[in-house]
């Protein structure tokens, strides 16, 4: 896995080969020299002959039986030089720590890149528009909008600086006190306003002015621009950057009015944000709203399909619960009297309700609630055909009563992480994660096929496969389960020397039970440490066509666990145990 930073290794040695070990050179695979980080510490991943000691800046370090190491050392702001030595071998590495806080100016000036808005923005009349700048704590700061509007900015009490999302993976998820000197203030957007904010700073009877990088436009509610999603699935988010959380993706063809803009990001009328590059403008189009009347359904052995005829493709949202699937059609008003819905092996019934409009241009929404007969869901597909929304809910798989072939008729997709130019993590000897992933995936395929399963692999050799292509394979194959095989790593501030264990990552609730079960099963049966089970917004946990997991089967950055992971006997045992766990979970949850 390399969403963090990480390392992973594959080797073909079960026990240390001392002859080989004596010949191996001192090696440091991480960090590279001149590495830049904002972390207050750094770990060193590497190996050396197991005899003798390894010193880092004169301090002896702990190593595994085979000579691998992963100690951490503190970093000061600026340049940090480390000398790694074993016998007559020596390596020098420089690590540069940069600050996450902007430097507060001492004189008559604003901090670099601190003025907002940083990009052009557009807002509706009546919305708050807030400004901020970093300046000396004894200054007087304001913003002028045109000739007649001045917004005073007041010095704010320090706000906590939030940790990154990766901090939750290292047990360091604590806010830090901010030290910056920030001035802030807000005003209400006025109709037909167009302005470039001009900041003014006065200190010791001296004054300077500086324009903000971005301009402000106030939209006219009667003439809002309308866009259509041009990407296969538009990435909707809670805010205008990739730092914000993902929402239900918008199918191609979805139409929405634009109620705000921040740089390249558009705010759609139901509140989500999307990149403008994933849309096309629809000149002269009015704000998209629709009514809905009839809803039709049909079922086959493996799925139930539901059609929602609409006047125009509107934004949609999905919410999964253990025994409920809720579909929301935004900007929609119900004129529904009749819904045919026959007895169904998977769905006990469907309800609907009208959601009143919220203040603004939103015209309300209609929610369809599918009440399920069991607590496990098996995937869904959602998209537009013309102006009709099509929903496909998959039924539980059929398991044949066979002791020798319990997975007959079951399709399982295995995704060996990384490949080709994408190495993934790298372990102490420099071996890449991509190789371990492929080895374990092939062993798992053998075990699953012995049990009768049909196995689909996203790659069977060392080649690059993009995340988008991996997702497309899952969507087209519609497997019973999709498993992405990885090994784990840590960000710079992690404890690589002591962090180990098996982890599972899920996104859709339909995969949660599987993640919990396989994690517990592997930890118990293999007597391995637990790293934990995580909800995580990863490319290979997001596919909704099947319960999809990303498996982190150990930490290659940990010197001791590295030796377990690269042991061929343990690799085979891991594959067998994982296959057994899949069989048991399917039997218990279908």
Short mmCIF file of N, CA, C and O in Angstrom, two decimals, residues 245-308:
data_model
loop_
_atom_site.label_atom_id
_atom_site.label_comp_id
_atom_site.label_asym_id
_atom_site.label_seq_id
_atom_site.Cartn_x
_atom_site.Cartn_y
_atom_site.Cartn_z
N UNK A 245 -14.35 15.66 2.22
CA UNK A 245 -14.83 14.29 2.11
C UNK A 245 -15.65 14.08 0.84
O UNK A 245 -16.34 14.98 0.37
N UNK A 246 -15.57 12.86 0.33
CA UNK A 246 -16.37 12.48 -0.83
C UNK A 246 -17.81 12.21 -0.44
O UNK A 246 -18.09 11.75 0.66
N UNK A 247 -18.71 12.51 -1.38
CA UNK A 247 -20.11 12.17 -1.26
C UNK A 247 -20.45 11.15 -2.34
O UNK A 247 -19.59 10.75 -3.11
N UNK A 248 -21.71 10.73 -2.41
CA UNK A 248 -22.12 9.81 -3.47
C UNK A 248 -21.73 10.39 -4.82
O UNK A 248 -22.07 11.54 -5.13
N UNK A 249 -21.00 9.66 -5.66
CA UNK A 249 -20.62 10.19 -6.98
C UNK A 249 -21.84 10.47 -7.83
O UNK A 249 -22.87 9.81 -7.70
N UNK A 250 -21.73 11.46 -8.70
CA UNK A 250 -22.85 11.85 -9.56
C UNK A 250 -22.73 11.17 -10.91
O UNK A 250 -21.71 11.31 -11.60
N UNK A 251 -23.74 10.41 -11.33
CA UNK A 251 -23.67 9.72 -12.62
C UNK A 251 -23.55 10.70 -13.79
O UNK A 251 -24.00 11.85 -13.71
N UNK A 252 -22.92 10.23 -14.84
CA UNK A 252 -22.81 11.03 -16.06
C UNK A 252 -24.19 11.45 -16.53
O UNK A 252 -25.13 10.67 -16.52
N UNK A 253 -24.32 12.72 -16.91
CA UNK A 253 -25.61 13.25 -17.36
C UNK A 253 -26.35 14.04 -16.30
O UNK A 253 -27.29 14.76 -16.61
N UNK A 254 -25.93 13.92 -15.04
CA UNK A 254 -26.58 14.68 -13.96
C UNK A 254 -26.50 16.18 -14.24
O UNK A 254 -25.45 16.70 -14.63
N UNK A 255 -27.63 16.88 -14.02
CA UNK A 255 -27.68 18.32 -14.25
C UNK A 255 -27.95 19.05 -12.94
O UNK A 255 -28.70 18.58 -12.09
N UNK A 256 -27.33 20.22 -12.81
CA UNK A 256 -27.50 20.99 -11.58
C UNK A 256 -27.17 22.45 -11.84
O UNK A 256 -26.32 22.77 -12.68
N UNK A 257 -27.85 23.33 -11.11
CA UNK A 257 -27.48 24.74 -11.13
C UNK A 257 -26.25 24.95 -10.27
O UNK A 257 -26.00 24.21 -9.31
N UNK A 258 -25.47 25.96 -10.59
CA UNK A 258 -24.25 26.31 -9.85
C UNK A 258 -24.57 27.48 -8.94
O UNK A 258 -24.97 28.55 -9.40
N UNK A 259 -24.39 27.29 -7.63
CA UNK A 259 -24.71 28.33 -6.66
C UNK A 259 -23.47 28.95 -6.03
O UNK A 259 -23.58 29.79 -5.15
N UNK A 260 -22.31 28.53 -6.45
CA UNK A 260 -21.08 29.10 -5.91
C UNK A 260 -19.88 28.56 -6.66
O UNK A 260 -19.96 27.55 -7.37
N UNK A 261 -18.76 29.25 -6.51
CA UNK A 261 -17.53 28.84 -7.18
C UNK A 261 -16.35 29.24 -6.31
O UNK A 261 -16.33 30.32 -5.71
N UNK A 262 -15.36 28.35 -6.22
CA UNK A 262 -14.08 28.65 -5.58
C UNK A 262 -12.99 28.09 -6.47
O UNK A 262 -12.76 26.88 -6.52
N UNK A 263 -12.35 28.96 -7.23
CA UNK A 263 -11.34 28.50 -8.18
C UNK A 263 -11.95 27.56 -9.20
O UNK A 263 -12.92 27.91 -9.89
N UNK A 264 -11.41 26.35 -9.30
CA UNK A 264 -11.89 25.38 -10.27
C UNK A 264 -13.07 24.55 -9.76
O UNK A 264 -13.58 23.69 -10.46
N UNK A 265 -13.53 24.82 -8.53
CA UNK A 265 -14.58 24.03 -7.92
C UNK A 265 -15.92 24.75 -8.01
O UNK A 265 -16.01 25.95 -7.75
N UNK A 266 -16.97 23.98 -8.35
CA UNK A 266 -18.33 24.51 -8.46
C UNK A 266 -19.18 23.95 -7.34
O UNK A 266 -19.15 22.74 -7.06
N UNK A 267 -19.97 24.82 -6.72
CA UNK A 267 -20.94 24.35 -5.73
C UNK A 267 -22.28 24.14 -6.44
O UNK A 267 -22.82 25.06 -7.05
N UNK A 268 -22.80 22.92 -6.34
CA UNK A 268 -24.06 22.59 -7.00
C UNK A 268 -25.24 22.91 -6.09
O UNK A 268 -25.08 23.06 -4.87
N UNK A 269 -26.43 22.97 -6.68
CA UNK A 269 -27.57 23.50 -5.95
C UNK A 269 -28.00 22.65 -4.76
O UNK A 269 -28.71 23.12 -3.88
N UNK A 270 -27.57 21.39 -4.68
CA UNK A 270 -27.93 20.58 -3.52
C UNK A 270 -26.84 20.58 -2.45
O UNK A 270 -26.96 19.90 -1.43
N UNK A 271 -25.77 21.36 -2.67
CA UNK A 271 -24.77 21.58 -1.64
C UNK A 271 -23.41 20.97 -1.88
O UNK A 271 -22.44 21.35 -1.22
N UNK A 272 -23.30 20.00 -2.78
CA UNK A 272 -22.01 19.35 -3.03
C UNK A 272 -21.15 20.20 -3.95
O UNK A 272 -21.65 21.07 -4.69
N UNK A 273 -19.85 19.94 -3.92
CA UNK A 273 -18.88 20.62 -4.78
C UNK A 273 -18.30 19.62 -5.77
O UNK A 273 -18.12 18.45 -5.45
N UNK A 274 -17.97 20.10 -6.96
CA UNK A 274 -17.41 19.25 -8.00
C UNK A 274 -16.42 20.07 -8.82
O UNK A 274 -16.59 21.30 -8.98
N UNK A 275 -15.39 19.43 -9.35
CA UNK A 275 -14.44 20.14 -10.22
C UNK A 275 -15.13 20.54 -11.53
O UNK A 275 -15.85 19.73 -12.12
N UNK A 276 -14.86 21.74 -11.98
CA UNK A 276 -15.48 22.20 -13.23
C UNK A 276 -15.05 21.34 -14.41
O UNK A 276 -15.80 21.19 -15.38
N UNK A 277 -13.85 20.72 -14.33
CA UNK A 277 -13.37 19.89 -15.44
C UNK A 277 -14.19 18.62 -15.61
O UNK A 277 -14.09 17.96 -16.64
N UNK A 278 -15.01 18.26 -14.63
CA UNK A 278 -15.86 17.08 -14.72
C UNK A 278 -17.27 17.43 -15.18
O UNK A 278 -18.16 16.59 -15.13
N UNK A 279 -17.43 18.66 -15.65
CA UNK A 279 -18.75 19.12 -16.09
C UNK A 279 -18.63 19.86 -17.42
O UNK A 279 -17.53 20.25 -17.84
N UNK A 280 -19.78 20.06 -18.07
CA UNK A 280 -19.87 20.96 -19.23
C UNK A 280 -21.01 21.94 -18.96
O UNK A 280 -22.02 21.59 -18.33
N UNK A 281 -20.84 23.17 -19.43
CA UNK A 281 -21.87 24.19 -19.24
C UNK A 281 -23.03 23.96 -20.21
O UNK A 281 -22.84 23.52 -21.35
N UNK A 282 -24.24 24.26 -19.76
CA UNK A 282 -25.44 24.18 -20.60
C UNK A 282 -26.01 25.59 -20.76
O UNK A 282 -26.78 26.06 -19.91
N UNK A 283 -25.62 26.30 -21.81
CA UNK A 283 -26.07 27.68 -21.98
C UNK A 283 -27.59 27.77 -22.05
O UNK A 283 -28.26 26.91 -22.63
N UNK A 284 -28.13 28.81 -21.42
CA UNK A 284 -29.56 29.15 -21.48
C UNK A 284 -30.46 28.15 -20.74
O UNK A 284 -31.69 28.27 -20.79
N UNK A 285 -29.88 27.14 -20.07
CA UNK A 285 -30.71 26.18 -19.35
C UNK A 285 -31.20 26.79 -18.04
O UNK A 285 -30.50 27.57 -17.39
N UNK A 286 -32.44 26.45 -17.66
CA UNK A 286 -32.99 26.91 -16.39
C UNK A 286 -32.60 25.93 -15.29
O UNK A 286 -32.11 24.82 -15.56
N UNK A 287 -32.81 26.33 -14.04
CA UNK A 287 -32.46 25.49 -12.90
C UNK A 287 -33.17 24.14 -13.02
O UNK A 287 -34.38 24.07 -13.14
N UNK A 288 -32.42 23.03 -13.03
CA UNK A 288 -33.03 21.70 -13.23
C UNK A 288 -33.86 21.26 -12.01
O UNK A 288 -33.34 21.16 -10.90
N UNK A 289 -35.13 21.01 -12.24
CA UNK A 289 -36.03 20.41 -11.25
C UNK A 289 -36.89 19.40 -11.98
O UNK A 289 -37.09 19.50 -13.20
N UNK A 290 -37.41 18.43 -11.25
CA UNK A 290 -38.24 17.42 -11.90
C UNK A 290 -39.35 16.96 -10.97
O UNK A 290 -39.25 17.11 -9.75
N UNK A 291 -40.42 16.44 -11.57
CA UNK A 291 -41.40 15.69 -10.81
C UNK A 291 -41.19 14.21 -11.10
O UNK A 291 -40.51 13.85 -12.07
N UNK A 292 -41.71 13.37 -10.23
CA UNK A 292 -41.64 11.94 -10.47
C UNK A 292 -43.01 11.34 -10.17
O UNK A 292 -43.67 11.73 -9.20
N UNK A 293 -43.44 10.44 -11.03
CA UNK A 293 -44.73 9.79 -10.85
C UNK A 293 -44.51 8.29 -10.62
O UNK A 293 -44.33 7.85 -9.51
N UNK A 294 -44.50 7.53 -11.68
CA UNK A 294 -44.39 6.09 -11.53
C UNK A 294 -42.96 5.65 -11.26
O UNK A 294 -42.00 6.30 -11.66
N UNK A 295 -42.84 4.54 -10.54
CA UNK A 295 -41.57 3.86 -10.33
C UNK A 295 -41.80 2.39 -10.65
O UNK A 295 -42.76 1.79 -10.16
N UNK A 296 -40.95 1.81 -11.51
CA UNK A 296 -41.14 0.42 -11.94
C UNK A 296 -39.99 -0.44 -11.44
O UNK A 296 -38.85 0.02 -11.34
N UNK A 297 -40.29 -1.71 -11.14
CA UNK A 297 -39.25 -2.63 -10.69
C UNK A 297 -39.39 -3.97 -11.39
O UNK A 297 -40.47 -4.34 -11.85
N UNK A 298 -38.27 -4.67 -11.50
CA UNK A 298 -38.26 -6.04 -12.03
C UNK A 298 -37.17 -6.79 -11.29
O UNK A 298 -36.26 -6.19 -10.72
N UNK A 299 -37.27 -8.12 -11.29
CA UNK A 299 -36.26 -8.89 -10.58
C UNK A 299 -35.87 -10.14 -11.36
O UNK A 299 -36.65 -10.69 -12.13
N UNK A 300 -34.61 -10.51 -11.14
CA UNK A 300 -34.09 -11.75 -11.69
C UNK A 300 -33.53 -12.55 -10.53
O UNK A 300 -33.67 -12.16 -9.36
N UNK A 301 -32.86 -13.64 -10.83
CA UNK A 301 -32.32 -14.48 -9.76
C UNK A 301 -31.25 -13.76 -8.96
O UNK A 301 -31.14 -13.95 -7.75
N UNK A 302 -30.48 -12.88 -9.63
CA UNK A 302 -29.34 -12.29 -8.93
C UNK A 302 -29.51 -10.81 -8.58
O UNK A 302 -28.65 -10.24 -7.91
N UNK A 303 -30.60 -10.15 -9.00
CA UNK A 303 -30.72 -8.72 -8.70
C UNK A 303 -32.15 -8.23 -8.85
O UNK A 303 -33.00 -8.88 -9.48
N UNK A 304 -32.39 -7.06 -8.25
CA UNK A 304 -33.63 -6.31 -8.46
C UNK A 304 -33.28 -5.00 -9.14
O UNK A 304 -32.35 -4.31 -8.72
N UNK A 305 -34.02 -4.66 -10.20
CA UNK A 305 -33.77 -3.43 -10.94
C UNK A 305 -34.98 -2.50 -10.78
O UNK A 305 -36.12 -2.94 -10.87
N UNK A 306 -34.68 -1.23 -10.52
CA UNK A 306 -35.73 -0.23 -10.31
C UNK A 306 -35.46 0.95 -11.23
O UNK A 306 -34.33 1.42 -11.35
N UNK A 307 -36.52 1.42 -11.90
CA UNK A 307 -36.42 2.55 -12.84
C UNK A 307 -37.20 3.74 -12.29
O UNK A 307 -38.34 3.60 -11.84
N UNK A 308 -36.56 4.92 -12.35
CA UNK A 308 -37.17 6.17 -11.89
C UNK A 308 -37.22 7.14 -13.07
O UNK A 308 -36.25 7.85 -13.34
#
